[in-house]
Coordinates of N, CA and C in Angstrom, one line a residue:
M1 N 101.8 -55.1 -49.3 CA 101.0 -54.8 -48.1 C 99.8 -55.6 -48.0
P2 N 99.5 -56.2 -46.9 CA 98.3 -57.1 -46.8 C 97.0 -56.3 -46.9
V3 N 96.0 -57.0 -47.4 CA 94.6 -56.4 -47.5 C 93.9 -56.8 -46.2
E4 N 93.4 -55.8 -45.5 CA 92.6 -56.1 -44.3 C 91.1 -56.0 -44.7
Y5 N 90.3 -56.8 -44.0 CA 88.9 -56.7 -44.3 C 88.1 -57.0 -43.0
Q6 N 86.9 -56.5 -43.1 CA 85.9 -56.5 -41.9 C 84.6 -57.2 -42.4
V7 N 84.2 -58.2 -41.7 CA 83.0 -58.9 -42.0 C 81.9 -58.6 -41.0
R8 N 80.7 -58.3 -41.5 CA 79.6 -58.0 -40.5 C 78.3 -58.4 -41.2
P9 N 77.4 -58.9 -40.4 CA 76.1 -59.3 -40.9 C 75.3 -58.1 -41.4
R10 N 74.5 -58.3 -42.4 CA 73.7 -57.2 -42.9 C 72.5 -57.8 -43.6
L11 N 71.3 -57.2 -43.3 CA 70.1 -57.7 -43.8 C 69.5 -56.7 -44.7
G12 N 69.2 -57.1 -45.9 CA 68.6 -56.2 -46.9 C 68.0 -57.0 -48.1
V13 N 67.3 -56.3 -49.0 CA 66.7 -57.0 -50.1 C 67.1 -56.2 -51.4
R14 N 67.5 -56.9 -52.4 CA 67.9 -56.2 -53.7 C 67.2 -57.0 -54.8
F15 N 66.7 -56.3 -55.8 CA 66.0 -56.9 -56.9 C 66.9 -56.8 -58.2
S16 N 67.1 -58.0 -58.8 CA 67.8 -58.0 -60.1 C 67.6 -59.4 -60.7
L17 N 67.7 -59.4 -62.0 CA 67.5 -60.7 -62.8 C 68.8 -61.6 -62.6
P18 N 68.6 -62.8 -62.2 CA 69.8 -63.7 -61.9 C 70.4 -64.2 -63.2
V19 N 69.7 -64.2 -64.3 CA 70.2 -64.7 -65.6 C 70.0 -63.6 -66.6
H20 N 70.6 -63.8 -67.8 CA 70.4 -62.9 -68.9 C 68.9 -62.8 -69.2
L21 N 68.5 -61.5 -69.6 CA 67.1 -61.2 -69.8 C 66.5 -62.2 -70.9
I22 N 67.3 -62.5 -71.9 CA 66.7 -63.3 -73.0 C 66.5 -64.7 -72.4
L23 N 67.4 -65.2 -71.6 CA 67.2 -66.5 -71.0 C 66.0 -66.5 -70.1
F24 N 65.8 -65.5 -69.3 CA 64.7 -65.3 -68.4 C 63.4 -65.4 -69.2
I25 N 63.3 -64.7 -70.3 CA 62.2 -64.7 -71.2 C 61.9 -66.1 -71.7
G26 N 63.0 -66.8 -72.1 CA 62.9 -68.1 -72.5 C 62.3 -69.0 -71.5
F27 N 62.6 -68.9 -70.2 CA 62.0 -69.6 -69.2 C 60.5 -69.4 -69.1
L28 N 60.1 -68.1 -69.3 CA 58.7 -67.8 -69.3 C 57.9 -68.4 -70.5
L29 N 58.6 -68.5 -71.6 CA 58.0 -69.0 -72.8 C 57.7 -70.5 -72.6
I30 N 58.3 -71.2 -71.7 CA 58.1 -72.6 -71.5 C 57.0 -72.8 -70.5
S31 N 56.3 -71.8 -70.1 CA 55.2 -71.9 -69.1 C 54.2 -73.0 -69.4
P32 N 53.9 -73.2 -70.7 CA 52.9 -74.4 -70.9 C 53.5 -75.7 -70.4
L33 N 54.8 -75.9 -70.6 CA 55.4 -77.1 -70.1 C 55.4 -77.1 -68.5
L34 N 55.6 -76.0 -67.9 CA 55.5 -75.9 -66.5 C 54.1 -76.2 -66.0
L35 N 53.1 -75.7 -66.7 CA 51.7 -76.0 -66.4 C 51.4 -77.5 -66.5
F36 N 52.0 -78.2 -67.5 CA 51.8 -79.6 -67.7 C 52.4 -80.4 -66.5
V37 N 53.7 -80.0 -66.2 CA 54.4 -80.6 -65.1 C 53.6 -80.4 -63.8
F38 N 53.1 -79.2 -63.6 CA 52.3 -78.9 -62.4 C 51.1 -79.8 -62.3
L39 N 50.4 -80.0 -63.4 CA 49.2 -80.8 -63.4 C 49.5 -82.3 -63.1
V40 N 50.6 -82.7 -63.7 CA 51.0 -84.1 -63.5 C 51.4 -84.4 -62.1
L41 N 52.2 -83.4 -61.5 CA 52.6 -83.6 -60.1 C 51.3 -83.6 -59.2
V42 N 50.4 -82.8 -59.4 CA 49.2 -82.8 -58.6 C 48.4 -84.1 -58.8
S43 N 48.4 -84.6 -60.0 CA 47.6 -85.8 -60.3 C 48.3 -87.1 -59.7
I44 N 49.6 -87.0 -59.4 CA 50.2 -88.2 -58.7 C 50.3 -88.0 -57.2
G45 N 49.6 -87.0 -56.7 CA 49.5 -86.8 -55.3 C 50.4 -85.8 -54.6
V46 N 51.1 -85.0 -55.4 CA 51.9 -84.0 -54.8 C 51.1 -82.8 -54.3
N47 N 51.3 -82.3 -53.2 CA 50.6 -81.1 -52.7 C 50.6 -80.0 -53.7
P48 N 49.4 -79.4 -54.0 CA 49.4 -78.4 -55.1 C 50.3 -77.2 -54.8
L49 N 50.4 -76.8 -53.5 CA 51.2 -75.6 -53.2 C 52.7 -76.0 -53.4
L50 N 53.1 -77.2 -53.1 CA 54.5 -77.6 -53.3 C 54.7 -77.7 -54.8
A51 N 53.8 -78.3 -55.6 CA 53.9 -78.3 -57.0 C 54.0 -77.0 -57.7
L52 N 53.3 -76.0 -57.2 CA 53.3 -74.6 -57.7 C 54.7 -74.0 -57.4
T53 N 55.2 -74.3 -56.1 CA 56.5 -73.7 -55.7 C 57.6 -74.3 -56.6
L54 N 57.5 -75.6 -56.9 CA 58.6 -76.3 -57.7 C 58.6 -75.8 -59.1
T55 N 57.4 -75.5 -59.7 CA 57.4 -75.2 -61.1 C 57.5 -73.7 -61.3
L56 N 56.8 -72.8 -60.6 CA 56.8 -71.4 -60.9 C 57.4 -70.6 -59.8
G57 N 57.4 -71.1 -58.6 CA 57.8 -70.3 -57.4 C 59.3 -69.8 -57.6
S58 N 60.2 -70.8 -57.9 CA 61.6 -70.4 -58.0 C 61.8 -69.4 -59.2
L59 N 61.1 -69.6 -60.3 CA 61.3 -68.7 -61.4 C 60.8 -67.3 -61.1
L60 N 59.6 -67.2 -60.5 CA 59.1 -65.8 -60.2 C 59.7 -65.1 -59.1
T61 N 60.5 -65.8 -58.2 CA 61.2 -65.1 -57.2 C 62.7 -65.0 -57.4
S62 N 63.1 -65.4 -58.6 CA 64.5 -65.4 -58.9 C 65.2 -64.0 -59.0
Y63 N 64.3 -63.0 -59.0 CA 64.9 -61.6 -59.1 C 65.0 -61.0 -57.7
I64 N 64.7 -61.8 -56.6 CA 64.8 -61.2 -55.3 C 66.1 -61.8 -54.6
N65 N 66.9 -60.9 -54.1 CA 68.1 -61.3 -53.4 C 68.1 -60.8 -52.0
V66 N 68.4 -61.6 -51.0 CA 68.4 -61.2 -49.6 C 69.9 -61.1 -49.2
T67 N 70.3 -59.9 -48.9 CA 71.7 -59.6 -48.4 C 71.8 -60.1 -47.0
I68 N 72.9 -60.9 -46.8 CA 73.2 -61.5 -45.4 C 74.5 -61.1 -44.8
V69 N 75.5 -60.7 -45.7 CA 76.8 -60.4 -45.2 C 77.4 -59.2 -46.0
E70 N 78.1 -58.3 -45.3 CA 78.8 -57.2 -45.9 C 80.3 -57.3 -45.5
I71 N 81.1 -57.4 -46.5 CA 82.6 -57.4 -46.3 C 83.2 -56.1 -46.8
T72 N 83.9 -55.4 -45.9 CA 84.6 -54.2 -46.3 C 86.1 -54.5 -46.4
Y73 N 86.7 -54.1 -47.5 CA 88.1 -54.4 -47.8 C 88.9 -53.0 -47.7
Y74 N 90.0 -53.1 -47.0 CA 90.9 -51.9 -46.9 C 92.2 -52.3 -47.5
T75 N 92.4 -51.8 -48.7 CA 93.6 -52.1 -49.5 C 94.6 -50.9 -49.4
P76 N 95.7 -51.1 -48.8 CA 96.7 -50.0 -48.7 C 97.5 -49.8 -50.0
F77 N 97.7 -48.6 -50.3 CA 98.5 -48.3 -51.5 C 99.3 -47.0 -51.3
A78 N 100.3 -46.8 -52.0 CA 101.2 -45.6 -51.9 C 100.8 -44.7 -53.1
P79 N 100.3 -43.5 -52.8 CA 100.0 -42.5 -53.8 C 101.2 -41.9 -54.4
F80 N 101.1 -41.3 -55.6 CA 102.2 -40.6 -56.2 C 103.4 -41.6 -56.3
G81 N 103.2 -42.7 -56.9 CA 104.3 -43.7 -56.9 C 105.6 -43.2 -57.4
D82 N 105.7 -42.5 -58.6 CA 106.9 -42.1 -59.1 C 107.6 -41.0 -58.2
F83 N 106.7 -40.2 -57.7 CA 107.3 -39.1 -56.8 C 107.9 -39.7 -55.5
M84 N 107.3 -40.8 -55.0 CA 107.7 -41.5 -53.8 C 109.1 -42.1 -54.0
K85 N 109.4 -42.5 -55.3 CA 110.8 -43.0 -55.5 C 111.9 -42.0 -55.3
L86 N 111.6 -40.7 -55.6 CA 112.6 -39.7 -55.4 C 112.6 -39.2 -54.0
F87 N 111.5 -39.2 -53.3 CA 111.4 -38.7 -52.0 C 110.6 -39.8 -51.2
P88 N 111.4 -40.7 -50.6 CA 110.7 -41.8 -49.9 C 110.1 -41.5 -48.6
I89 N 109.0 -40.7 -48.7 CA 108.2 -40.4 -47.5 C 107.1 -41.5 -47.3
P90 N 107.1 -42.0 -46.1 CA 106.2 -43.2 -45.9 C 104.7 -42.7 -45.8
I91 N 104.1 -42.4 -47.0 CA 102.7 -42.1 -47.0 C 101.9 -43.2 -47.6
V92 N 101.0 -43.8 -46.8 CA 100.2 -44.9 -47.3 C 98.8 -44.6 -47.1
M93 N 98.0 -44.8 -48.1 CA 96.5 -44.6 -48.1 C 95.8 -45.9 -48.2
Q94 N 94.5 -45.9 -48.0 CA 93.7 -47.1 -48.1 C 92.6 -46.9 -49.1
R95 N 92.4 -47.9 -49.9 CA 91.2 -47.9 -50.8 C 90.2 -48.8 -50.2
V96 N 89.0 -48.3 -50.1 CA 87.9 -49.1 -49.5 C 87.0 -49.7 -50.6
D97 N 86.8 -51.0 -50.5 CA 85.9 -51.7 -51.4 C 84.9 -52.5 -50.6
K98 N 83.8 -52.9 -51.2 CA 82.8 -53.7 -50.4 C 82.3 -54.9 -51.3
L99 N 82.0 -55.9 -50.6 CA 81.4 -57.1 -51.2 C 80.1 -57.5 -50.4
F100 N 79.0 -57.6 -51.1 CA 77.8 -58.0 -50.4 C 77.4 -59.4 -50.9
I101 N 77.3 -60.3 -49.9 CA 76.9 -61.7 -50.2 C 75.5 -61.8 -49.9
E102 N 74.8 -62.4 -50.9 CA 73.3 -62.5 -50.9 C 72.8 -63.9 -51.1
L103 N 71.6 -64.2 -50.8 CA 70.9 -65.4 -51.1 C 69.8 -65.1 -52.1
N104 N 69.9 -65.8 -53.2 CA 68.8 -65.6 -54.2 C 67.6 -66.4 -53.7
V105 N 66.4 -65.8 -53.7 CA 65.2 -66.5 -53.2 C 64.9 -67.7 -54.0
G106 N 64.8 -67.5 -55.4 CA 64.4 -68.6 -56.3 C 65.5 -69.6 -56.5
G107 N 66.8 -69.2 -56.3 CA 67.9 -70.1 -56.6 C 68.6 -70.7 -55.4
A108 N 68.2 -70.2 -54.2 CA 68.9 -70.8 -53.0 C 67.9 -71.1 -51.9
I109 N 67.1 -70.1 -51.5 CA 66.2 -70.2 -50.3 C 65.1 -71.3 -50.6
I110 N 64.4 -71.1 -51.7 CA 63.3 -72.0 -52.0 C 63.9 -73.4 -52.3
P111 N 64.9 -73.6 -53.1 CA 65.4 -75.0 -53.4 C 65.9 -75.7 -52.1
V112 N 66.6 -74.9 -51.2 CA 67.1 -75.6 -50.0 C 65.9 -76.0 -49.1
A113 N 64.9 -75.1 -48.9 CA 63.7 -75.3 -48.1 C 63.0 -76.5 -48.6
V114 N 62.7 -76.5 -49.9 CA 62.0 -77.6 -50.5 C 62.8 -79.0 -50.4
S115 N 64.1 -78.9 -50.6 CA 64.9 -80.1 -50.6 C 64.9 -80.7 -49.2
I116 N 64.9 -79.9 -48.1 CA 64.8 -80.4 -46.8 C 63.5 -81.0 -46.5
Y117 N 62.4 -80.4 -47.0 CA 61.1 -81.0 -46.9 C 61.0 -82.3 -47.6
L118 N 61.5 -82.4 -48.8 CA 61.5 -83.7 -49.6 C 62.3 -84.8 -48.9
I119 N 63.5 -84.4 -48.4 CA 64.3 -85.4 -47.8 C 63.6 -86.0 -46.5
L120 N 63.0 -85.1 -45.7 CA 62.3 -85.5 -44.5 C 61.1 -86.3 -44.8
T121 N 60.5 -86.0 -45.9 CA 59.2 -86.7 -46.3 C 59.4 -88.0 -47.0
Y122 N 60.3 -88.0 -47.9 CA 60.4 -89.2 -48.8 C 61.7 -90.1 -48.7
L123 N 62.8 -89.5 -48.1 CA 64.0 -90.2 -48.1 C 64.6 -90.7 -46.8
I124 N 64.3 -89.9 -45.7 CA 65.1 -90.2 -44.5 C 64.7 -91.5 -43.8
N125 N 63.5 -92.0 -44.1 CA 63.1 -93.3 -43.5 C 63.7 -94.5 -44.1
N126 N 64.4 -94.4 -45.2 CA 65.0 -95.5 -45.9 C 66.5 -95.4 -45.8
T127 N 67.1 -96.2 -45.0 CA 68.6 -96.1 -44.7 C 69.4 -96.2 -46.0
A128 N 69.1 -97.2 -46.8 CA 69.8 -97.4 -48.1 C 69.7 -96.2 -49.0
V129 N 68.5 -95.7 -49.1 CA 68.3 -94.5 -50.0 C 69.1 -93.3 -49.5
M130 N 69.0 -93.1 -48.2 CA 69.7 -92.0 -47.6 C 71.2 -92.1 -47.8
A131 N 71.8 -93.3 -47.6 CA 73.2 -93.5 -47.8 C 73.6 -93.2 -49.2
L132 N 72.8 -93.7 -50.2 CA 73.1 -93.5 -51.6 C 73.0 -92.0 -51.9
F133 N 72.0 -91.3 -51.3 CA 71.8 -89.9 -51.5 C 73.0 -89.1 -51.0
I134 N 73.5 -89.4 -49.8 CA 74.7 -88.7 -49.3 C 75.9 -88.9 -50.1
I135 N 76.1 -90.2 -50.6 CA 77.3 -90.5 -51.4 C 77.1 -89.7 -52.8
S136 N 75.9 -89.7 -53.3 CA 75.7 -89.0 -54.6 C 75.9 -87.5 -54.4
L137 N 75.4 -87.0 -53.3 CA 75.6 -85.6 -53.0 C 77.1 -85.2 -53.0
I138 N 77.9 -86.0 -52.3 CA 79.3 -85.7 -52.2 C 80.0 -85.7 -53.5
I139 N 79.7 -86.8 -54.3 CA 80.3 -86.9 -55.6 C 79.9 -85.8 -56.5
S140 N 78.6 -85.6 -56.6 CA 78.1 -84.5 -57.5 C 78.6 -83.1 -57.1
S141 N 78.6 -82.8 -55.8 CA 79.1 -81.5 -55.4 C 80.6 -81.4 -55.8
F142 N 81.4 -82.4 -55.6 CA 82.8 -82.4 -55.9 C 83.0 -82.2 -57.4
I143 N 82.3 -82.9 -58.3 CA 82.4 -82.7 -59.7 C 81.9 -81.4 -60.2
N144 N 80.9 -80.9 -59.6 CA 80.4 -79.5 -59.9 C 81.4 -78.5 -59.5
W145 N 82.1 -78.7 -58.4 CA 83.1 -77.7 -58.0 C 84.3 -77.7 -58.9
L146 N 84.7 -78.9 -59.4 CA 85.8 -79.0 -60.3 C 85.5 -78.3 -61.6
D147 N 84.2 -78.3 -62.1 CA 83.9 -77.8 -63.4 C 83.4 -76.3 -63.3
S148 N 83.3 -75.8 -62.1 CA 82.9 -74.4 -61.9 C 84.0 -73.4 -62.0
R149 N 83.8 -72.2 -62.2 CA 84.8 -71.2 -62.2 C 84.2 -69.8 -61.8
V150 N 85.1 -69.0 -61.2 CA 84.7 -67.7 -60.7 C 85.0 -66.7 -61.7
I151 N 84.0 -65.9 -62.2 CA 84.2 -64.9 -63.2 C 84.1 -63.6 -62.6
P152 N 85.2 -62.8 -62.5 CA 85.1 -61.4 -61.9 C 84.0 -60.6 -62.5
G153 N 83.2 -60.0 -61.7 CA 82.1 -59.1 -62.1 C 80.8 -59.8 -62.3
I154 N 80.8 -61.1 -62.4 CA 79.6 -61.9 -62.6 C 79.3 -62.9 -61.5
G155 N 80.3 -63.7 -61.1 CA 80.1 -64.6 -60.0 C 80.6 -66.0 -60.4
V156 N 80.0 -67.0 -59.9 CA 80.3 -68.4 -60.2 C 79.6 -68.9 -61.4
A157 N 80.3 -69.5 -62.4 CA 79.6 -70.1 -63.5 C 79.8 -71.6 -63.5
L158 N 78.7 -72.3 -64.0 CA 78.8 -73.7 -64.0 C 78.0 -74.2 -65.2
P159 N 78.6 -75.0 -66.1 CA 77.8 -75.5 -67.3 C 76.5 -76.2 -66.8
T160 N 75.4 -75.8 -67.5 CA 74.1 -76.3 -67.1 C 73.9 -77.8 -67.2
A161 N 74.5 -78.3 -68.2 CA 74.2 -79.8 -68.5 C 74.8 -80.7 -67.5
L162 N 75.9 -80.3 -66.9 CA 76.6 -81.2 -65.9 C 75.8 -81.6 -64.7
P163 N 75.2 -80.6 -64.0 CA 74.4 -81.1 -62.8 C 73.1 -81.9 -63.2
V164 N 72.6 -81.6 -64.4 CA 71.4 -82.3 -64.9 C 71.8 -83.8 -65.1
L165 N 72.9 -84.0 -65.8 CA 73.3 -85.4 -66.1 C 73.7 -86.1 -64.9
L166 N 74.4 -85.5 -63.9 CA 74.7 -86.2 -62.7 C 73.5 -86.5 -61.9
T167 N 72.5 -85.6 -61.8 CA 71.3 -85.9 -61.1 C 70.5 -87.0 -61.7
L168 N 70.3 -87.0 -63.0 CA 69.5 -88.0 -63.6 C 70.2 -89.4 -63.5
T169 N 71.5 -89.4 -63.6 CA 72.2 -90.7 -63.5 C 72.0 -91.3 -62.1
F170 N 72.3 -90.5 -61.1 CA 72.2 -91.0 -59.7 C 70.7 -91.4 -59.3
T171 N 69.8 -90.6 -59.9 CA 68.3 -90.8 -59.6 C 67.9 -92.2 -60.2
L172 N 68.3 -92.4 -61.4 CA 68.0 -93.7 -62.0 C 68.5 -94.9 -61.2
I173 N 69.8 -94.7 -60.8 CA 70.4 -95.8 -59.9 C 69.6 -96.0 -58.7
A174 N 69.2 -94.9 -58.0 CA 68.4 -95.0 -56.8 C 67.1 -95.6 -56.9
T175 N 66.4 -95.2 -58.0 CA 65.0 -95.7 -58.2 C 65.0 -97.2 -58.7
I176 N 66.0 -97.6 -59.4 CA 66.1 -99.0 -59.9 C 66.5 -99.9 -58.8
L177 N 67.6 -99.5 -58.1 CA 68.1 -100.4 -57.0 C 67.3 -100.4 -55.7
F178 N 66.9 -99.2 -55.3 CA 66.3 -99.1 -54.0 C 64.9 -98.5 -54.0
H179 N 64.3 -98.4 -55.2 CA 62.9 -97.9 -55.3 C 62.7 -96.5 -54.6
A180 N 63.7 -95.7 -54.7 CA 63.7 -94.3 -54.1 C 62.6 -93.5 -54.8
N181 N 62.0 -92.6 -54.0 CA 61.1 -91.6 -54.6 C 61.8 -90.7 -55.5
P182 N 61.5 -90.7 -56.8 CA 62.3 -90.0 -57.8 C 62.2 -88.5 -57.6
L183 N 61.0 -88.0 -57.2 CA 60.9 -86.5 -57.0 C 61.8 -86.1 -55.8
G184 N 61.7 -86.7 -54.7 CA 62.5 -86.3 -53.5 C 64.0 -86.5 -53.8
F185 N 64.4 -87.6 -54.4 CA 65.8 -87.8 -54.7 C 66.4 -86.9 -55.7
S186 N 65.7 -86.7 -56.8 CA 66.3 -86.0 -57.9 C 66.3 -84.5 -57.6
Y187 N 65.2 -83.9 -57.1 CA 65.2 -82.5 -56.9 C 66.2 -82.1 -55.8
S188 N 66.2 -82.9 -54.7 CA 67.1 -82.5 -53.6 C 68.5 -82.7 -54.0
L189 N 68.9 -83.7 -54.7 CA 70.3 -83.9 -55.2 C 70.7 -82.8 -56.1
G190 N 69.9 -82.5 -57.1 CA 70.3 -81.5 -58.1 C 70.4 -80.2 -57.5
S191 N 69.5 -79.7 -56.7 CA 69.6 -78.4 -56.1 C 70.7 -78.3 -55.1
L192 N 70.8 -79.2 -54.2 CA 71.9 -79.1 -53.2 C 73.3 -79.3 -53.7
S193 N 73.5 -80.2 -54.6 CA 74.8 -80.4 -55.2 C 75.3 -79.3 -56.0
T194 N 74.4 -78.6 -56.7 CA 74.7 -77.4 -57.5 C 75.1 -76.3 -56.6
L195 N 74.3 -76.0 -55.5 CA 74.6 -75.0 -54.6 C 75.9 -75.2 -53.8
I196 N 76.1 -76.4 -53.4 CA 77.3 -76.7 -52.6 C 78.5 -76.7 -53.5
G197 N 78.5 -77.4 -54.6 CA 79.6 -77.5 -55.5 C 80.0 -76.2 -56.2
A198 N 79.0 -75.4 -56.7 CA 79.3 -74.2 -57.4 C 79.5 -73.0 -56.5
D199 N 78.7 -72.8 -55.5 CA 78.7 -71.6 -54.7 C 79.4 -71.8 -53.4
L200 N 79.0 -72.7 -52.5 CA 79.6 -72.8 -51.2 C 81.1 -73.2 -51.2
L201 N 81.5 -74.1 -52.1 CA 82.9 -74.5 -52.1 C 83.8 -73.5 -52.8
N202 N 83.2 -72.5 -53.5 CA 83.9 -71.5 -54.1 C 83.9 -70.2 -53.3
I203 N 83.3 -70.2 -52.1 CA 83.1 -68.9 -51.4 C 84.4 -68.3 -51.0
G204 N 85.5 -69.1 -50.8 CA 86.8 -68.5 -50.5 C 87.3 -67.7 -51.7
R205 N 87.2 -68.3 -52.9 CA 87.7 -67.6 -54.1 C 86.9 -66.4 -54.4
V206 N 85.6 -66.5 -54.1 CA 84.7 -65.3 -54.3 C 85.1 -64.2 -53.4
V207 N 85.4 -64.5 -52.1 CA 85.7 -63.4 -51.2 C 87.1 -62.8 -51.6
R208 N 88.0 -63.6 -52.1 CA 89.3 -63.0 -52.5 C 89.3 -62.2 -53.8
S209 N 88.4 -62.6 -54.7 CA 88.5 -62.0 -56.0 C 87.3 -61.1 -56.4
M210 N 86.2 -61.2 -55.7 CA 85.0 -60.4 -56.2 C 84.8 -59.2 -55.3
R211 N 84.2 -58.2 -55.9 CA 83.7 -57.0 -55.2 C 82.3 -56.7 -55.8
G212 N 81.5 -55.9 -55.0 CA 80.2 -55.6 -55.5 C 79.2 -56.6 -54.8
Y213 N 78.3 -57.2 -55.7 CA 77.3 -58.1 -55.2 C 77.5 -59.5 -55.7
V214 N 77.4 -60.5 -54.9 CA 77.4 -61.9 -55.2 C 76.2 -62.6 -54.6
A215 N 75.4 -63.2 -55.4 CA 74.2 -63.9 -54.9 C 74.4 -65.4 -55.0
I216 N 74.3 -66.1 -53.9 CA 74.4 -67.6 -53.8 C 73.1 -68.1 -54.4
G217 N 73.2 -68.9 -55.5 CA 72.0 -69.4 -56.2 C 71.6 -68.5 -57.3
G218 N 72.3 -67.4 -57.5 CA 72.0 -66.5 -58.6 C 73.0 -66.5 -59.7
A219 N 73.0 -65.5 -60.6 CA 73.9 -65.3 -61.6 C 74.1 -66.5 -62.5
G220 N 75.4 -67.0 -62.6 CA 75.7 -68.2 -63.4 C 75.3 -69.5 -62.9
V221 N 74.7 -69.5 -61.7 CA 74.3 -70.8 -61.1 C 72.8 -71.0 -61.1
F222 N 72.0 -70.0 -61.2 CA 70.5 -70.1 -61.1 C 70.0 -71.0 -62.3
D223 N 70.5 -70.7 -63.5 CA 69.9 -71.5 -64.6 C 70.2 -73.0 -64.4
G224 N 71.4 -73.3 -63.9 CA 71.7 -74.7 -63.6 C 70.8 -75.3 -62.6
I225 N 70.5 -74.5 -61.5 CA 69.7 -75.0 -60.5 C 68.2 -75.2 -61.0
Y226 N 67.7 -74.2 -61.7 CA 66.3 -74.3 -62.1 C 66.1 -75.4 -63.2
I227 N 67.0 -75.4 -64.2 CA 66.9 -76.4 -65.2 C 67.0 -77.8 -64.6
T228 N 68.0 -78.0 -63.7 CA 68.1 -79.3 -63.0 C 66.9 -79.7 -62.2
G229 N 66.3 -78.7 -61.5 CA 65.1 -78.9 -60.8 C 63.9 -79.3 -61.7
L230 N 63.8 -78.6 -62.9 CA 62.8 -78.8 -63.8 C 62.9 -80.2 -64.4
A231 N 64.2 -80.6 -64.8 CA 64.4 -81.9 -65.3 C 64.1 -83.0 -64.3
S232 N 64.3 -82.7 -63.0 CA 64.0 -83.7 -62.0 C 62.5 -83.8 -61.9
L233 N 61.7 -82.8 -62.0 CA 60.3 -82.8 -62.0 C 59.7 -83.6 -63.2
V234 N 60.3 -83.4 -64.3 CA 59.8 -84.1 -65.5 C 60.1 -85.6 -65.4
L235 N 61.3 -85.9 -64.9 CA 61.7 -87.3 -64.6 C 60.8 -88.0 -63.6
A236 N 60.5 -87.3 -62.5 CA 59.7 -87.9 -61.5 C 58.2 -88.1 -62.0
S237 N 57.8 -87.1 -62.8 CA 56.4 -87.2 -63.4 C 56.3 -88.4 -64.3
L238 N 57.3 -88.6 -65.2 CA 57.3 -89.7 -66.2 C 57.4 -91.0 -65.4
Y239 N 58.2 -91.1 -64.4 CA 58.4 -92.3 -63.7 C 57.1 -92.7 -63.0
R240 N 56.4 -91.8 -62.4 CA 55.2 -92.1 -61.7 C 54.1 -92.4 -62.6
V241 N 54.1 -91.9 -63.8 CA 53.0 -92.1 -64.8 C 53.2 -93.4 -65.5
F242 N 54.4 -93.7 -65.9 CA 54.6 -94.8 -66.8 C 55.2 -96.1 -66.1
I243 N 55.7 -95.9 -64.9 CA 56.3 -97.1 -64.2 C 55.4 -97.5 -63.0

């Protein structure tokens, strides 16, 4: 018997940690590094508000999830299965389940907004850089999708090292060949490719297999997005200071 479902928009806010508590505490313990990166970004001309958002904003807002969609599933089933074999009375009931799809503020909303700003500010005026960025985004998103998996009860999981390596590799190519802005290229590529590859391309599997709450940019993807973004900031800072 097919499962019917109803999709409707829903706006709400839910608070929860997107990563394991120990890992979240670990992020907080590296705050001296975040302060150093913040100061370097400001010293090379990055707007202080943008630098603060890149270093601390995503981490401090990572426990905020904005609900955008509610999916209600109606699963038909036959009660009293053994009894129905003896007396084939057509009694069918429905089990009702719900799935709430959310956007994590620190892992989705802020990275996307900042990425759009960085692309419009540093990349869009250079045709060669934009072409390489789009190609890099497609390749990185596809590889991240291949390496991601949907874990029932948790969400989408993606090895943290993979998006970092992809981002750093393509950023080095872009900066060496086309003198691309390392901050705009690396942060935008890392954040968007992780979100697209791990979350958006898996949304079909999530809808089919998950129930409860699923946060885009949260759970098993947030640490990858944040660490990739942090690595991008460190790379950009070192590039601007030493090159």
